[in-house]
mmCIF file of C-alpha atoms in Angstrom:
data_model
loop_
_atom_site.group_PDB
_atom_site.id
_atom_site.type_symbol
_atom_site.label_atom_id
_atom_site.label_comp_id
_atom_site.label_asym_id
_atom_site.label_seq_id
_atom_site.Cartn_x
_atom_site.Cartn_y
_atom_site.Cartn_z
ATOM 1 C CA MET A 1406 1.896 -37.643 -105.427
ATOM 2 C CA LYS A 1407 3.732 -35.525 -102.878
ATOM 3 C CA PHE A 1408 4.984 -37.259 -99.744
ATOM 4 C CA ARG A 1409 3.869 -35.282 -96.676
ATOM 5 C CA THR A 1410 6.558 -35.699 -94.056
ATOM 6 C CA ARG A 1411 4.613 -34.112 -91.207
ATOM 7 C CA GLY A 1412 1.600 -36.298 -91.863
ATOM 8 C CA PHE A 1413 3.820 -39.380 -92.078
ATOM 9 C CA ILE A 1414 5.504 -38.603 -88.741
ATOM 10 C CA SER A 1415 2.149 -37.986 -87.049
ATOM 11 C CA LEU A 1416 0.785 -41.331 -88.247
ATOM 12 C CA LEU A 1417 4.025 -43.080 -87.284
ATOM 13 C CA LEU A 1418 3.803 -41.626 -83.781
ATOM 14 C CA ALA A 1419 0.178 -42.692 -83.407
ATOM 15 C CA LEU A 1420 0.809 -46.268 -84.560
ATOM 16 C CA SER A 1421 3.993 -46.757 -82.532
ATOM 17 C CA PHE A 1422 2.189 -45.353 -79.488
ATOM 18 C CA LEU A 1423 -0.629 -47.861 -80.029
ATOM 19 C CA VAL A 1424 1.816 -50.777 -80.252
ATOM 20 C CA ALA A 1425 3.642 -49.552 -77.137
ATOM 21 C CA VAL A 1426 0.369 -49.297 -75.202
ATOM 22 C CA VAL A 1427 -0.776 -52.781 -76.217
ATOM 23 C CA SER A 1428 2.588 -54.446 -75.577
ATOM 24 C CA GLY A 1429 3.007 -52.568 -72.299
ATOM 25 C CA SER A 1430 -0.440 -53.697 -71.154
ATOM 26 C CA VAL A 1431 0.403 -57.311 -71.980
ATOM 27 C CA LEU A 1432 3.707 -57.085 -70.100
ATOM 28 C CA PHE A 1433 1.867 -55.672 -67.098
ATOM 29 C CA ILE A 1434 -0.199 -58.839 -66.734
ATOM 30 C CA THR A 1435 2.485 -61.393 -67.648
ATOM 31 C CA PRO A 1436 3.741 -63.908 -65.102
ATOM 32 C CA ARG A 1437 7.307 -63.799 -63.873
ATOM 33 C CA GLY A 1438 9.898 -65.062 -66.299
ATOM 34 C CA ARG A 1439 10.456 -68.336 -64.455
ATOM 35 C CA VAL A 1440 6.744 -69.128 -64.815
ATOM 36 C CA ALA A 1441 6.309 -67.786 -68.353
ATOM 37 C CA ASN A 1442 9.322 -69.682 -69.702
ATOM 38 C CA TRP A 1443 8.471 -72.932 -67.922
ATOM 39 C CA THR A 1444 4.809 -73.061 -68.946
ATOM 40 C CA GLY A 1445 5.191 -71.612 -72.434
ATOM 41 C CA TRP A 1446 2.947 -68.657 -71.573
ATOM 42 C CA THR A 1447 1.877 -66.688 -74.650
ATOM 43 C CA VAL A 1448 -0.570 -63.996 -75.740
ATOM 44 C CA ALA A 1449 -1.582 -63.856 -79.408
ATOM 45 C CA GLY A 1450 1.103 -66.428 -80.115
ATOM 46 C CA LEU A 1451 3.939 -64.296 -78.681
ATOM 47 C CA THR A 1452 6.006 -65.217 -75.640
ATOM 48 C CA LYS A 1453 6.847 -62.815 -72.835
ATOM 49 C CA HIS A 1454 10.331 -62.365 -74.279
ATOM 50 C CA GLU A 1455 8.860 -61.466 -77.681
ATOM 51 C CA TRP A 1456 6.366 -59.028 -76.168
ATOM 52 C CA ALA A 1457 9.200 -57.337 -74.260
ATOM 53 C CA ALA A 1458 11.261 -56.995 -77.455
ATOM 54 C CA LEU A 1459 8.233 -55.609 -79.308
ATOM 55 C CA HIS A 1460 7.591 -53.075 -76.547
ATOM 56 C CA ILE A 1461 11.186 -51.846 -76.545
ATOM 57 C CA ASN A 1462 11.298 -51.442 -80.323
ATOM 58 C CA ALA A 1463 7.917 -49.680 -80.389
ATOM 59 C CA CYS A 1464 9.115 -47.243 -77.719
ATOM 60 C CA LEU A 1465 12.328 -46.583 -79.647
ATOM 61 C CA LEU A 1466 10.331 -45.962 -82.828
ATOM 62 C CA MET A 1467 8.026 -43.605 -80.941
ATOM 63 C CA LEU A 1468 11.037 -41.776 -79.469
ATOM 64 C CA LEU A 1469 12.595 -41.368 -82.905
ATOM 65 C CA GLY A 1470 9.302 -40.094 -84.318
ATOM 66 C CA ALA A 1471 8.923 -37.650 -81.430
ATOM 67 C CA VAL A 1472 12.384 -36.207 -82.048
ATOM 68 C CA VAL A 1473 11.690 -35.733 -85.765
ATOM 69 C CA HIS A 1474 8.262 -34.267 -84.984
ATOM 70 C CA LEU A 1475 9.814 -31.780 -82.579
ATOM 71 C CA VAL A 1476 12.424 -30.745 -85.149
ATOM 72 C CA LEU A 1477 9.802 -30.244 -87.868
ATOM 73 C CA ASN A 1478 7.539 -28.243 -85.583
ATOM 74 C CA TRP A 1479 10.117 -26.455 -83.457
ATOM 75 C CA ARG A 1480 8.888 -22.952 -84.286
ATOM 76 C CA VAL A 1481 5.320 -23.824 -83.346
ATOM 77 C CA PHE A 1482 6.463 -25.539 -80.168
ATOM 78 C CA TRP A 1483 8.669 -22.620 -79.157
ATOM 79 C CA SER A 1484 5.841 -20.185 -79.830
ATOM 80 C CA TYR A 1485 3.838 -21.963 -77.128
ATOM 81 C CA ILE A 1486 6.581 -21.222 -74.632
ATOM 82 C CA GLN A 1487 7.712 -17.743 -75.618
ATOM 83 C CA LYS A 1488 6.229 -14.745 -77.352
ATOM 84 C CA ARG A 1489 8.388 -11.764 -78.264
ATOM 85 C CA SER A 1490 5.842 -9.283 -76.968
ATOM 86 C CA VAL A 1491 5.335 -10.820 -73.521
ATOM 87 C CA GLY A 1492 8.416 -12.987 -72.958
ATOM 88 C CA PHE A 1493 7.742 -16.456 -71.599
ATOM 89 C CA HIS A 1494 4.230 -17.719 -72.309
ATOM 90 C CA LEU A 1495 2.188 -20.478 -70.631
ATOM 91 C CA LYS A 1496 4.049 -19.939 -67.347
ATOM 92 C CA TRP A 1497 1.372 -21.525 -65.179
ATOM 93 C CA GLU A 1498 0.865 -24.405 -67.589
ATOM 94 C CA MET A 1499 4.606 -25.079 -67.708
ATOM 95 C CA ALA A 1500 4.905 -24.962 -63.925
ATOM 96 C CA ALA A 1501 1.910 -27.284 -63.476
ATOM 97 C CA SER A 1502 3.224 -29.851 -65.977
ATOM 98 C CA ILE A 1503 6.679 -29.842 -64.341
ATOM 99 C CA LEU A 1504 5.225 -30.206 -60.843
ATOM 100 C CA ILE A 1505 2.896 -33.065 -61.815
ATOM 101 C CA THR A 1506 5.674 -34.930 -63.613
ATOM 102 C CA ALA A 1507 8.072 -34.438 -60.699
ATOM 103 C CA ALA A 1508 5.402 -35.581 -58.230
ATOM 104 C CA VAL A 1509 4.756 -38.787 -60.171
ATOM 105 C CA VAL A 1510 8.480 -39.544 -60.470
ATOM 106 C CA ALA A 1511 9.233 -38.791 -56.799
ATOM 107 C CA GLY A 1512 6.104 -40.551 -55.560
ATOM 108 C CA THR A 1513 6.978 -43.668 -57.508
ATOM 109 C CA VAL A 1514 10.615 -43.709 -56.380
ATOM 110 C CA TYR A 1515 9.734 -43.147 -52.713
ATOM 111 C CA GLU A 1516 6.675 -45.431 -52.859
ATOM 112 C CA VAL A 1517 4.056 -42.868 -51.915
ATOM 113 C CA PRO A 1518 0.393 -43.998 -52.061
ATOM 114 C CA PRO A 1519 -1.609 -44.116 -54.264
ATOM 115 C CA LEU A 1520 1.233 -44.356 -56.787
ATOM 116 C CA THR A 1521 2.215 -47.695 -55.242
ATOM 117 C CA GLY A 1522 -1.100 -49.128 -56.390
ATOM 118 C CA THR A 1523 0.054 -49.993 -59.892
ATOM 119 C CA ALA A 1524 3.136 -51.821 -58.603
ATOM 120 C CA SER A 1525 1.014 -53.676 -56.050
ATOM 121 C CA LEU A 1526 -1.460 -54.722 -58.741
ATOM 122 C CA ASN A 1527 1.397 -55.901 -60.950
ATOM 123 C CA GLU A 1528 2.840 -57.934 -58.072
ATOM 124 C CA TRP A 1529 -0.581 -59.447 -57.405
ATOM 125 C CA MET A 1530 -0.801 -60.527 -61.049
ATOM 126 C CA LYS A 1531 2.617 -62.189 -60.858
ATOM 127 C CA ASN A 1532 1.629 -64.066 -57.694
ATOM 128 C CA TYR A 1533 -1.667 -65.098 -59.283
ATOM 129 C CA TRP A 1534 0.101 -66.754 -62.217
ATOM 130 C CA GLU A 1535 2.505 -68.562 -59.900
ATOM 131 C CA GLY A 1536 -0.425 -69.891 -57.879
ATOM 132 C CA THR A 1537 -2.261 -71.240 -60.923
ATOM 133 C CA SER A 1538 0.649 -72.546 -63.026
ATOM 134 C CA ALA A 1539 2.791 -75.659 -62.835
ATOM 135 C CA ALA A 1540 5.834 -74.833 -60.730
ATOM 136 C CA ALA A 1541 9.306 -75.484 -62.089
ATOM 137 C CA PRO A 1542 11.606 -77.637 -59.921
ATOM 138 C CA ALA A 1543 14.027 -74.685 -59.765
ATOM 139 C CA PRO A 1544 14.130 -71.101 -61.075
ATOM 140 C CA HIS A 1545 14.854 -71.134 -64.827
ATOM 141 C CA ALA A 1546 14.941 -74.927 -64.897
ATOM 142 C CA GLU A 1547 14.250 -74.684 -68.627
ATOM 143 C CA GLU A 1548 17.901 -73.701 -69.060
ATOM 144 C CA PHE A 1549 19.215 -76.969 -67.650
ATOM 145 C CA THR A 1550 20.764 -79.421 -70.060
ATOM 146 C CA LEU A 1551 19.768 -83.075 -70.137
ATOM 147 C CA THR A 1552 23.097 -83.833 -68.463
ATOM 148 C CA SER A 1553 22.153 -81.584 -65.532
ATOM 149 C CA LEU A 1554 18.673 -83.053 -65.408
ATOM 150 C CA ALA A 1555 20.043 -86.587 -65.361
ATOM 151 C CA ARG A 1556 21.846 -85.879 -62.086
ATOM 152 C CA THR A 1557 18.493 -85.707 -60.284
ATOM 153 C CA THR A 1558 17.184 -88.988 -61.704
ATOM 154 C CA GLY A 1559 19.897 -91.388 -60.652
ATOM 155 C CA VAL A 1560 20.444 -92.449 -64.276
ATOM 156 C CA THR A 1561 22.922 -91.478 -66.933
ATOM 157 C CA ALA A 1562 22.247 -88.764 -69.479
ATOM 158 C CA ALA A 1563 22.288 -91.442 -72.173
ATOM 159 C CA ASP A 1564 19.485 -93.323 -70.409
ATOM 160 C CA LEU A 1565 17.525 -90.121 -70.141
ATOM 161 C CA VAL A 1566 17.928 -89.426 -73.864
ATOM 162 C CA THR A 1567 16.811 -92.964 -74.657
ATOM 163 C CA ALA A 1568 13.726 -92.631 -72.473
ATOM 164 C CA LEU A 1569 12.728 -89.354 -74.126
ATOM 165 C CA LYS A 1570 13.159 -90.825 -77.592
ATOM 166 C CA GLU A 1571 11.014 -93.799 -76.620
ATOM 167 C CA ASP A 1572 8.312 -91.308 -75.682
ATOM 168 C CA GLY A 1573 8.438 -89.827 -79.193
ATOM 169 C CA ILE A 1574 10.579 -86.809 -78.337
ATOM 170 C CA ALA A 1575 13.378 -85.999 -80.787
ATOM 171 C CA VAL A 1576 16.655 -85.358 -78.947
ATOM 172 C CA GLU A 1577 19.816 -84.086 -80.629
ATOM 173 C CA GLY A 1578 22.227 -84.593 -77.763
ATOM 174 C CA GLU A 1579 22.843 -84.619 -74.037
ATOM 175 C CA GLY A 1580 23.851 -80.953 -74.072
ATOM 176 C CA THR A 1581 20.423 -79.835 -75.273
ATOM 177 C CA THR A 1582 18.545 -77.634 -72.814
ATOM 178 C CA ILE A 1583 14.983 -78.388 -71.759
ATOM 179 C CA ALA A 1584 13.831 -75.139 -73.405
ATOM 180 C CA ASP A 1585 15.428 -75.992 -76.763
ATOM 181 C CA LEU A 1586 14.144 -79.548 -76.575
ATOM 182 C CA ALA A 1587 10.608 -78.331 -75.940
ATOM 183 C CA GLU A 1588 10.736 -75.788 -78.757
ATOM 184 C CA ARG A 1589 11.993 -78.305 -81.310
ATOM 185 C CA ASN A 1590 9.236 -80.761 -80.397
ATOM 186 C CA GLY A 1591 6.375 -78.263 -80.286
ATOM 187 C CA MET A 1592 6.054 -78.576 -76.524
ATOM 188 C CA VAL A 1593 6.706 -76.443 -73.452
ATOM 189 C CA PRO A 1594 9.415 -77.159 -70.822
ATOM 190 C CA SER A 1595 6.890 -78.306 -68.215
ATOM 191 C CA GLN A 1596 5.669 -81.027 -70.597
ATOM 192 C CA ILE A 1597 9.216 -82.311 -71.134
ATOM 193 C CA TYR A 1598 9.724 -82.438 -67.386
ATOM 194 C CA ALA A 1599 6.402 -84.271 -66.955
ATOM 195 C CA VAL A 1600 7.671 -86.996 -69.302
ATOM 196 C CA VAL A 1601 10.905 -87.241 -67.314
ATOM 197 C CA THR A 1602 9.161 -87.522 -63.948
ATOM 198 C CA LYS A 1603 6.821 -90.137 -65.368
ATOM 199 C CA ARG A 1604 9.722 -92.324 -66.493
ATOM 200 C CA PHE A 1605 12.022 -91.440 -63.587
ATOM 201 C CA PRO A 1606 10.028 -90.561 -60.441
ATOM 202 C CA GLY A 1607 13.240 -89.595 -58.676
ATOM 203 C CA ALA A 1608 13.391 -86.437 -60.795
ATOM 204 C CA ALA A 1609 10.401 -85.081 -58.900
ATOM 205 C CA ALA A 1610 12.749 -84.364 -56.016
ATOM 206 C CA GLY A 1611 13.783 -81.238 -57.892
ATOM 207 C CA ILE A 1612 16.745 -79.876 -59.768
ATOM 208 C CA PRO A 1613 19.487 -78.314 -57.626
ATOM 209 C CA ALA A 1614 19.163 -74.542 -57.771
ATOM 210 C CA GLY A 1615 21.951 -72.421 -59.154
ATOM 211 C CA GLU A 1616 22.858 -74.500 -62.209
ATOM 212 C CA GLY A 1617 20.621 -72.754 -64.707
ATOM 213 C CA GLY A 1618 20.614 -69.360 -66.388
ATOM 214 C CA GLY A 1619 18.250 -66.613 -67.443
ATOM 215 C CA ARG A 1620 16.714 -65.992 -70.805
ATOM 216 C CA GLY A 1621 17.349 -62.280 -71.159
ATOM 217 C CA MET A 1622 14.390 -59.933 -71.113
ATOM 218 C CA GLY A 1623 11.543 -61.108 -68.981
ATOM 219 C CA GLY A 1624 13.626 -63.727 -67.249
ATOM 220 C CA GLY A 1625 13.079 -62.652 -63.635
ATOM 221 C CA ARG A 1626 10.605 -60.846 -61.447
ATOM 222 C CA GLY A 1627 8.350 -58.238 -62.874
ATOM 223 C CA MET A 1628 8.214 -56.826 -66.363
ATOM 224 C CA GLY A 1629 11.293 -57.480 -68.299
ATOM 225 C CA GLY A 1630 13.066 -58.521 -65.069
#
């Protein structure tokens, strides 16, 4: 059976485009990273970070397929633009496509309505999730270690570890972050913090900001921020 390269590339482009569209749509409606990480937000079992990674790889695959497709069909593509008998072809079509693309790029950069509508809708979605989800005591609080968390409770890190173990939570050490602790116990960071505040009400005062870190893609405001 002969392997048809052009057919393979066309199917690859279609499938990678589909994955990019789906993952991009999911990322459009995701909460901000500080909310997604803290509450364990997922869609189809994938976290925001995983959806962002999937979207990037799908776009790279689509880009690679597009380059190969262009190389395989260069003569056909060039024939759309130029004909030996009449010189450049599709002049009006080329000008219209360039103008529309430039208008969308410029309008987005300079925030010209109605192109600001998509960004406004995305911002509204982020605010919606923050209004309906359990708030973290500080941005990216899931990155705090138990030692950092203990500072807000008025107890030692060892006491905090003991209290968590008594609640049935397996703890490896005081240097474990809330995110890692939650993942290893099949929980989300907000649930770990709920256990802490139940045993040590003083923790509800909040974790001092500035001691945590991000989680890479999707860790801040907006998509992949």
